[in-house]
mmCIF file of C-alpha atoms in Angstrom:
data_model
loop_
_atom_site.group_PDB
_atom_site.id
_atom_site.type_symbol
_atom_site.label_atom_id
_atom_site.label_comp_id
_atom_site.label_asym_id
_atom_site.label_seq_id
_atom_site.Cartn_x
_atom_site.Cartn_y
_atom_site.Cartn_z
ATOM 1 C CA MET A 34 11.329 -0.741 -10.299
ATOM 2 C CA ILE A 35 11.054 2.500 -12.535
ATOM 3 C CA ALA A 36 8.223 4.690 -11.552
ATOM 4 C CA GLY A 37 7.326 8.291 -12.945
ATOM 5 C CA VAL A 38 5.442 10.778 -10.887
ATOM 6 C CA ALA A 39 3.781 14.043 -12.690
ATOM 7 C CA GLY A 40 3.235 16.620 -9.856
ATOM 8 C CA LEU A 41 5.978 17.105 -6.854
ATOM 9 C CA GLY A 42 3.825 18.693 -4.359
ATOM 10 C CA LEU A 43 3.007 17.378 -1.161
ATOM 11 C CA ILE A 44 1.643 14.139 -2.449
ATOM 12 C CA GLY A 45 3.551 14.053 -5.819
ATOM 13 C CA GLY A 46 6.710 14.611 -3.542
ATOM 14 C CA SER A 47 6.172 12.249 -0.914
ATOM 15 C CA LEU A 48 5.326 9.540 -3.595
ATOM 16 C CA SER A 49 8.500 10.321 -5.385
ATOM 17 C CA LYS A 50 10.378 9.932 -1.960
ATOM 18 C CA ALA A 51 8.860 6.908 -0.766
ATOM 19 C CA TYR A 52 9.890 5.163 -3.867
ATOM 20 C CA ARG A 53 13.553 6.522 -3.977
ATOM 21 C CA GLY A 54 13.788 5.475 -0.357
ATOM 22 C CA GLY A 55 13.006 2.056 -1.300
ATOM 23 C CA GLY A 56 15.912 2.073 -3.678
ATOM 24 C CA HIS A 57 13.706 2.503 -7.017
ATOM 25 C CA CYS A 58 14.175 4.835 -9.935
ATOM 26 C CA VAL A 59 12.013 7.765 -10.097
ATOM 27 C CA TYR A 60 11.436 10.227 -13.025
ATOM 28 C CA GLY A 61 9.617 13.470 -11.915
ATOM 29 C CA PHE A 62 7.803 16.411 -13.718
ATOM 30 C CA ASP A 63 6.404 19.756 -12.142
ATOM 31 C CA ALA A 64 5.468 22.445 -14.092
ATOM 32 C CA ASP A 65 7.476 24.547 -11.867
ATOM 33 C CA GLU A 66 11.019 24.140 -12.827
ATOM 34 C CA GLU A 67 12.346 25.312 -9.499
ATOM 35 C CA VAL A 68 10.472 22.527 -7.660
ATOM 36 C CA LEU A 69 11.730 20.053 -10.213
ATOM 37 C CA GLY A 70 15.463 21.087 -9.941
ATOM 38 C CA PHE A 71 15.170 20.796 -6.075
ATOM 39 C CA ALA A 72 13.720 17.451 -6.535
ATOM 40 C CA LEU A 73 16.374 16.507 -8.648
ATOM 41 C CA LEU A 74 19.349 18.075 -6.322
ATOM 42 C CA SER A 75 17.548 16.450 -3.310
ATOM 43 C CA GLY A 76 17.803 13.026 -4.732
ATOM 44 C CA ALA A 77 14.127 12.418 -4.529
ATOM 45 C CA ALA A 78 13.865 12.351 -8.314
ATOM 46 C CA SER A 79 16.413 10.187 -10.290
ATOM 47 C CA GLY A 80 15.667 12.341 -13.532
ATOM 48 C CA VAL A 81 13.013 14.239 -15.451
ATOM 49 C CA LEU A 82 9.848 12.484 -16.713
ATOM 50 C CA ASP A 83 9.212 13.497 -20.269
ATOM 51 C CA LYS A 84 8.611 12.229 -23.251
ATOM 52 C CA ASN A 85 12.103 10.214 -23.579
ATOM 53 C CA THR A 86 11.729 8.446 -20.419
ATOM 54 C CA ILE A 87 8.056 8.166 -19.743
ATOM 55 C CA GLY A 88 7.917 5.013 -21.883
ATOM 56 C CA ARG A 89 10.426 3.494 -19.621
ATOM 57 C CA CYS A 90 8.148 3.444 -16.466
ATOM 58 C CA GLN A 91 6.247 0.542 -15.196
ATOM 59 C CA LEU A 92 4.346 2.604 -12.841
ATOM 60 C CA ILE A 93 3.264 6.325 -13.329
ATOM 61 C CA PHE A 94 1.465 8.708 -10.621
ATOM 62 C CA ILE A 95 -0.462 11.509 -12.088
ATOM 63 C CA ALA A 96 -0.568 14.092 -8.878
ATOM 64 C CA LEU A 97 -2.118 16.961 -10.342
ATOM 65 C CA ASN A 98 -5.462 18.839 -10.096
ATOM 66 C CA PRO A 99 -8.478 16.878 -12.112
ATOM 67 C CA ALA A 100 -8.529 18.793 -15.298
ATOM 68 C CA ASP A 101 -4.666 18.666 -15.368
ATOM 69 C CA THR A 102 -4.552 14.925 -15.077
ATOM 70 C CA VAL A 103 -6.913 14.520 -17.794
ATOM 71 C CA ASP A 104 -4.858 16.992 -19.678
ATOM 72 C CA TYR A 105 -1.787 15.239 -18.590
ATOM 73 C CA LEU A 106 -2.568 11.900 -19.770
ATOM 74 C CA GLU A 107 -4.035 13.086 -23.115
ATOM 75 C CA LYS A 108 -0.795 14.685 -23.992
ATOM 76 C CA ASN A 109 1.643 11.888 -22.905
ATOM 77 C CA ALA A 110 -0.621 8.816 -23.684
ATOM 78 C CA PRO A 111 0.799 7.833 -26.868
ATOM 79 C CA TYR A 112 4.459 7.672 -25.126
ATOM 80 C CA ILE A 113 3.447 5.128 -22.302
ATOM 81 C CA SER A 114 4.197 1.630 -22.546
ATOM 82 C CA LYS A 115 1.517 -1.046 -22.991
ATOM 83 C CA ASP A 116 3.206 -2.651 -19.898
ATOM 84 C CA ALA A 117 2.830 0.373 -17.633
ATOM 85 C CA MET A 118 -0.124 1.120 -14.975
ATOM 86 C CA VAL A 119 -0.997 4.658 -14.406
ATOM 87 C CA ILE A 120 -2.482 6.022 -11.298
ATOM 88 C CA ASP A 121 -3.799 9.328 -10.478
ATOM 89 C CA CYS A 122 -4.244 10.749 -7.040
ATOM 90 C CA CYS A 123 -7.288 13.180 -7.468
ATOM 91 C CA GLY A 124 -9.889 13.869 -4.608
ATOM 92 C CA VAL A 125 -12.724 13.358 -7.104
ATOM 93 C CA LYS A 126 -13.076 10.053 -8.993
ATOM 94 C CA ARG A 127 -15.986 10.492 -11.552
ATOM 95 C CA LEU A 128 -14.730 12.964 -13.750
ATOM 96 C CA VAL A 129 -11.159 11.639 -13.881
ATOM 97 C CA CYS A 130 -12.270 8.081 -14.661
ATOM 98 C CA SER A 131 -14.847 8.742 -17.016
ATOM 99 C CA LYS A 132 -12.061 10.379 -19.175
ATOM 100 C CA CYS A 133 -9.112 8.494 -18.453
ATOM 101 C CA PHE A 134 -10.180 5.088 -19.121
ATOM 102 C CA PRO A 135 -11.021 5.571 -22.599
ATOM 103 C CA ILE A 136 -7.722 6.975 -22.948
ATOM 104 C CA ALA A 137 -5.862 4.118 -21.393
ATOM 105 C CA GLU A 138 -8.113 1.521 -23.293
ATOM 106 C CA LYS A 139 -7.250 3.549 -26.616
ATOM 107 C CA TYR A 140 -3.340 3.152 -25.912
ATOM 108 C CA GLY A 141 -3.255 -0.199 -24.695
ATOM 109 C CA PHE A 142 -2.120 0.625 -21.001
ATOM 110 C CA ALA A 143 -3.761 0.166 -17.597
ATOM 111 C CA PHE A 144 -5.434 2.905 -15.772
ATOM 112 C CA VAL A 145 -6.539 2.882 -12.321
ATOM 113 C CA GLY A 146 -8.161 5.722 -10.627
ATOM 114 C CA GLY A 147 -6.339 6.606 -6.971
ATOM 115 C CA HIS A 148 -6.915 8.671 -4.127
ATOM 116 C CA PRO A 149 -4.098 8.342 -1.265
ATOM 117 C CA MET A 150 -5.693 8.961 2.262
ATOM 118 C CA ALA A 151 -3.020 11.435 3.612
ATOM 119 C CA GLY A 152 -2.311 14.668 3.661
ATOM 120 C CA SER A 153 -1.574 17.970 5.371
ATOM 121 C CA HIS A 154 -2.956 21.639 5.395
ATOM 122 C CA LYS A 155 1.038 22.287 4.483
ATOM 123 C CA GLY A 156 1.377 21.384 0.976
ATOM 124 C CA GLY A 157 4.141 21.878 -1.503
ATOM 125 C CA PHE A 158 7.275 19.775 -2.410
ATOM 126 C CA LYS A 159 8.809 21.254 0.869
ATOM 127 C CA ASN A 160 6.429 19.523 2.960
ATOM 128 C CA SER A 161 6.479 16.338 1.309
ATOM 129 C CA ARG A 162 8.104 13.474 3.401
ATOM 130 C CA GLU A 163 8.963 9.523 2.774
ATOM 131 C CA SER A 164 6.761 8.467 5.327
ATOM 132 C CA LEU A 165 3.418 10.265 4.319
ATOM 133 C CA PHE A 166 1.693 7.223 3.257
ATOM 134 C CA ARG A 167 2.875 4.711 5.788
ATOM 135 C CA GLY A 168 -0.170 2.930 7.384
ATOM 136 C CA ALA A 169 -2.595 5.096 5.212
ATOM 137 C CA SER A 170 -5.357 4.038 3.032
ATOM 138 C CA MET A 171 -5.242 4.241 -0.845
ATOM 139 C CA ILE A 172 -8.613 4.087 -2.175
ATOM 140 C CA LEU A 173 -8.630 2.602 -5.912
ATOM 141 C CA VAL A 174 -11.193 2.602 -8.685
ATOM 142 C CA PRO A 175 -9.987 -0.246 -11.362
ATOM 143 C CA PRO A 176 -11.862 -0.223 -14.761
ATOM 144 C CA VAL A 177 -13.087 -3.739 -14.191
ATOM 145 C CA TYR A 178 -13.515 -5.497 -10.905
ATOM 146 C CA ASP A 179 -13.031 -9.270 -11.874
ATOM 147 C CA ASP A 180 -9.470 -9.151 -13.058
ATOM 148 C CA PRO A 181 -7.218 -10.906 -10.229
ATOM 149 C CA VAL A 182 -4.092 -10.020 -12.303
ATOM 150 C CA LEU A 183 -4.734 -6.497 -12.287
ATOM 151 C CA PHE A 184 -5.130 -6.440 -8.502
ATOM 152 C CA GLY A 185 -2.058 -8.374 -8.248
ATOM 153 C CA ARG A 186 -0.246 -5.764 -10.313
ATOM 154 C CA MET A 187 -1.753 -2.670 -7.983
ATOM 155 C CA GLU A 188 -0.788 -4.631 -4.660
ATOM 156 C CA GLU A 189 2.740 -5.004 -6.099
ATOM 157 C CA LEU A 190 3.264 -1.476 -7.677
ATOM 158 C CA LEU A 191 2.002 0.534 -4.925
ATOM 159 C CA ARG A 192 3.939 -1.719 -2.167
ATOM 160 C CA PRO A 193 6.932 0.783 -1.738
ATOM 161 C CA ALA A 194 4.666 3.692 -0.849
ATOM 162 C CA GLY A 195 3.948 1.711 2.681
ATOM 163 C CA PHE A 196 0.101 1.969 2.254
ATOM 164 C CA GLY A 197 -1.416 0.394 5.041
ATOM 165 C CA ARG A 198 -4.942 -0.893 3.377
ATOM 166 C CA LEU A 199 -6.000 -0.773 -0.254
ATOM 167 C CA THR A 200 -9.897 -0.222 -0.647
ATOM 168 C CA VAL A 201 -11.371 -0.665 -4.080
ATOM 169 C CA SER A 202 -14.318 1.142 -4.777
ATOM 170 C CA SER A 203 -16.722 2.755 -7.518
ATOM 171 C CA ALA A 204 -15.830 6.389 -8.735
ATOM 172 C CA ALA A 205 -19.416 7.030 -7.385
ATOM 173 C CA LYS A 206 -18.956 5.480 -3.961
ATOM 174 C CA HIS A 207 -15.867 7.245 -3.762
ATOM 175 C CA ASP A 208 -17.221 10.751 -4.458
ATOM 176 C CA GLU A 209 -20.510 10.050 -2.341
ATOM 177 C CA MET A 210 -17.910 9.286 0.805
ATOM 178 C CA ILE A 211 -15.340 11.995 0.030
ATOM 179 C CA ALA A 212 -18.124 14.689 0.371
ATOM 180 C CA PHE A 213 -18.700 13.850 3.707
ATOM 181 C CA SER A 214 -15.327 12.769 4.924
ATOM 182 C CA SER A 215 -13.301 15.260 3.468
ATOM 183 C CA GLN A 216 -14.549 18.158 1.236
ATOM 184 C CA MET A 217 -17.733 19.204 3.715
ATOM 185 C CA ALA A 218 -15.055 19.335 6.486
ATOM 186 C CA HIS A 219 -12.849 21.811 4.549
ATOM 187 C CA VAL A 220 -15.512 23.789 3.615
ATOM 188 C CA VAL A 221 -17.097 23.915 7.470
ATOM 189 C CA SER A 222 -13.670 24.643 8.935
ATOM 190 C CA ASN A 223 -12.963 27.437 6.119
ATOM 191 C CA ALA A 224 -16.383 28.973 7.237
ATOM 192 C CA TYR A 225 -16.249 28.616 10.537
ATOM 193 C CA VAL A 226 -13.247 31.074 10.869
ATOM 194 C CA LYS A 227 -14.931 33.822 9.336
ATOM 195 C CA SER A 228 -16.764 34.718 12.469
ATOM 196 C CA PRO A 229 -15.715 38.190 13.710
ATOM 197 C CA THR A 230 -14.867 36.464 16.959
ATOM 198 C CA ALA A 231 -12.159 34.270 15.481
ATOM 199 C CA ARG A 232 -9.914 37.629 15.424
ATOM 200 C CA GLY A 233 -9.503 37.516 19.537
ATOM 201 C CA HIS A 234 -9.091 33.792 19.609
ATOM 202 C CA LYS A 235 -5.792 33.397 20.740
ATOM 203 C CA ALA A 236 -6.195 33.765 24.598
ATOM 204 C CA PHE A 237 -9.098 31.284 24.421
ATOM 205 C CA SER A 238 -8.743 28.704 22.438
ATOM 206 C CA ALA A 239 -6.959 25.149 23.012
ATOM 207 C CA GLY A 240 -7.603 21.860 21.416
ATOM 208 C CA SER A 241 -11.156 22.247 20.241
ATOM 209 C CA TYR A 242 -10.430 25.067 18.009
ATOM 210 C CA LYS A 243 -7.178 23.769 16.394
ATOM 211 C CA ASP A 244 -8.858 20.470 15.479
ATOM 212 C CA LEU A 245 -11.915 22.013 14.046
ATOM 213 C CA THR A 246 -9.906 24.630 12.110
ATOM 214 C CA ARG A 247 -6.811 22.636 10.944
ATOM 215 C CA VAL A 248 -8.002 22.358 7.419
ATOM 216 C CA ALA A 249 -9.252 25.905 6.933
ATOM 217 C CA ARG A 250 -5.975 26.849 5.655
ATOM 218 C CA LEU A 251 -6.289 25.309 2.097
ATOM 219 C CA ASN A 252 -5.337 25.600 -1.649
ATOM 220 C CA PRO A 253 -8.469 27.647 -2.849
ATOM 221 C CA GLU A 254 -8.161 26.869 -6.212
ATOM 222 C CA MET A 255 -7.414 22.828 -5.899
ATOM 223 C CA TRP A 256 -10.393 22.677 -3.350
ATOM 224 C CA ALA A 257 -13.029 24.763 -5.363
ATOM 225 C CA GLN A 258 -12.219 22.593 -8.349
ATOM 226 C CA LEU A 259 -12.804 19.531 -6.186
ATOM 227 C CA CYS A 260 -15.905 20.794 -4.880
ATOM 228 C CA ILE A 261 -17.437 22.135 -7.938
ATOM 229 C CA GLU A 262 -16.563 18.665 -9.654
ATOM 230 C CA ASN A 263 -18.413 16.784 -6.736
ATOM 231 C CA ARG A 264 -21.016 19.414 -6.003
ATOM 232 C CA ASP A 265 -24.006 17.082 -6.146
ATOM 233 C CA PHE A 266 -22.847 14.894 -3.062
ATOM 234 C CA LEU A 267 -21.053 17.967 -1.493
ATOM 235 C CA ILE A 268 -24.771 19.613 -1.499
ATOM 236 C CA LYS A 269 -26.697 16.690 0.037
ATOM 237 C CA GLU A 270 -24.209 16.663 2.933
ATOM 238 C CA LEU A 271 -24.193 20.591 3.462
ATOM 239 C CA ASP A 272 -27.986 20.194 3.548
ATOM 240 C CA SER A 273 -28.068 17.505 6.173
ATOM 241 C CA PHE A 274 -25.542 19.267 8.113
ATOM 242 C CA THR A 275 -27.238 22.591 8.083
ATOM 243 C CA GLY A 276 -30.352 20.793 8.913
ATOM 244 C CA GLU A 277 -28.900 19.578 11.951
ATOM 245 C CA ILE A 278 -27.369 22.728 12.860
ATOM 246 C CA GLU A 279 -30.960 24.302 12.657
ATOM 247 C CA LYS A 280 -32.085 22.024 14.980
ATOM 248 C CA TYR A 281 -29.393 22.905 17.753
ATOM 249 C CA LYS A 282 -30.376 26.710 17.121
ATOM 250 C CA GLU A 283 -33.897 26.495 17.223
ATOM 251 C CA SER A 284 -33.529 24.630 20.939
ATOM 252 C CA LEU A 285 -31.415 27.440 21.988
ATOM 253 C CA ALA A 286 -33.616 29.894 20.834
ATOM 254 C CA ARG A 287 -36.465 28.284 22.807
ATOM 255 C CA GLY A 288 -34.168 28.239 25.751
ATOM 256 C CA ASP A 289 -34.882 24.272 25.650
ATOM 257 C CA LYS A 290 -32.238 22.284 27.514
ATOM 258 C CA ASP A 291 -33.914 19.024 27.167
ATOM 259 C CA THR A 292 -33.969 18.872 23.832
ATOM 260 C CA LEU A 293 -30.307 20.506 23.504
ATOM 261 C CA GLN A 294 -29.339 17.662 25.775
ATOM 262 C CA GLU A 295 -30.877 15.037 23.851
ATOM 263 C CA LEU A 296 -29.278 16.571 20.463
ATOM 264 C CA LEU A 297 -25.724 16.368 22.154
ATOM 265 C CA GLU A 298 -26.186 12.760 23.651
ATOM 266 C CA GLU A 299 -27.248 11.787 20.389
ATOM 267 C CA GLY A 300 -23.894 13.184 18.498
ATOM 268 C CA SER A 301 -21.661 12.205 21.358
ATOM 269 C CA ARG A 302 -23.126 8.065 21.187
ATOM 270 C CA LEU A 303 -23.033 8.487 17.181
ATOM 271 C CA LYS A 304 -19.341 9.250 17.447
ATOM 272 C CA GLY A 305 -18.564 6.619 19.920
ATOM 273 C CA GLU A 306 -20.456 4.295 17.510
ATOM 274 C CA LEU A 307 -18.404 5.327 14.506
ATOM 275 C CA ASP A 308 -14.688 5.635 16.339
ATOM 276 C CA PRO A 309 -15.209 3.846 19.402
#
């Protein structure tokens, strides 16, 4: 297989390494020439993904921020083979798919919205690894939901990445779920460490602190863009969360042990049902 990867950060770099590790040819692109050069030197990329090579690719991943993803596809669409499939890796799908589906239709290739459910708070090519996606879920937003040939192509082309599950979704459903499972977790974690008490935590913290704050360290530009693009769903989740937090606060203010215990029991029970 000949694959292309635009954007060689944590996600794109890991995809490039996974496909290269499987013996496939991978053309890579990154706006940072130093990163691109290192990918070529290390063997993570076979060559440069540009107007001369993009037409050879059967599969193209775009691992850029949402706005950059749309811009990249608009500029390069005329050079993409009609037999190719393009999959983005953005954390929001409504914006990207609404812009990219028409571009793909105009130029005759297949575009599928994608979101690999794997990552790390340590970003960049230097932290990418071949095994990042092994066993992970890949969310896919296809342009149609009744094309078995398209689904078969998706499964075949994605096999080298090692995903454990391919989950098909609509763009709206994806964004609704991601607001809860990812974006709210990042916002809450990021806000949590702003407590003045956090500066003296080291002698007093263990697993709970580490679990809750792991994603507080993030890429501000990227996450701001993702959250703004998905703000309707994210605000809904934050409203629900702050409403629940207020219940705990009120029971504490009243010294109401029974109510606080009920709230804690409810949360513990729900966690057990969701993740037995």
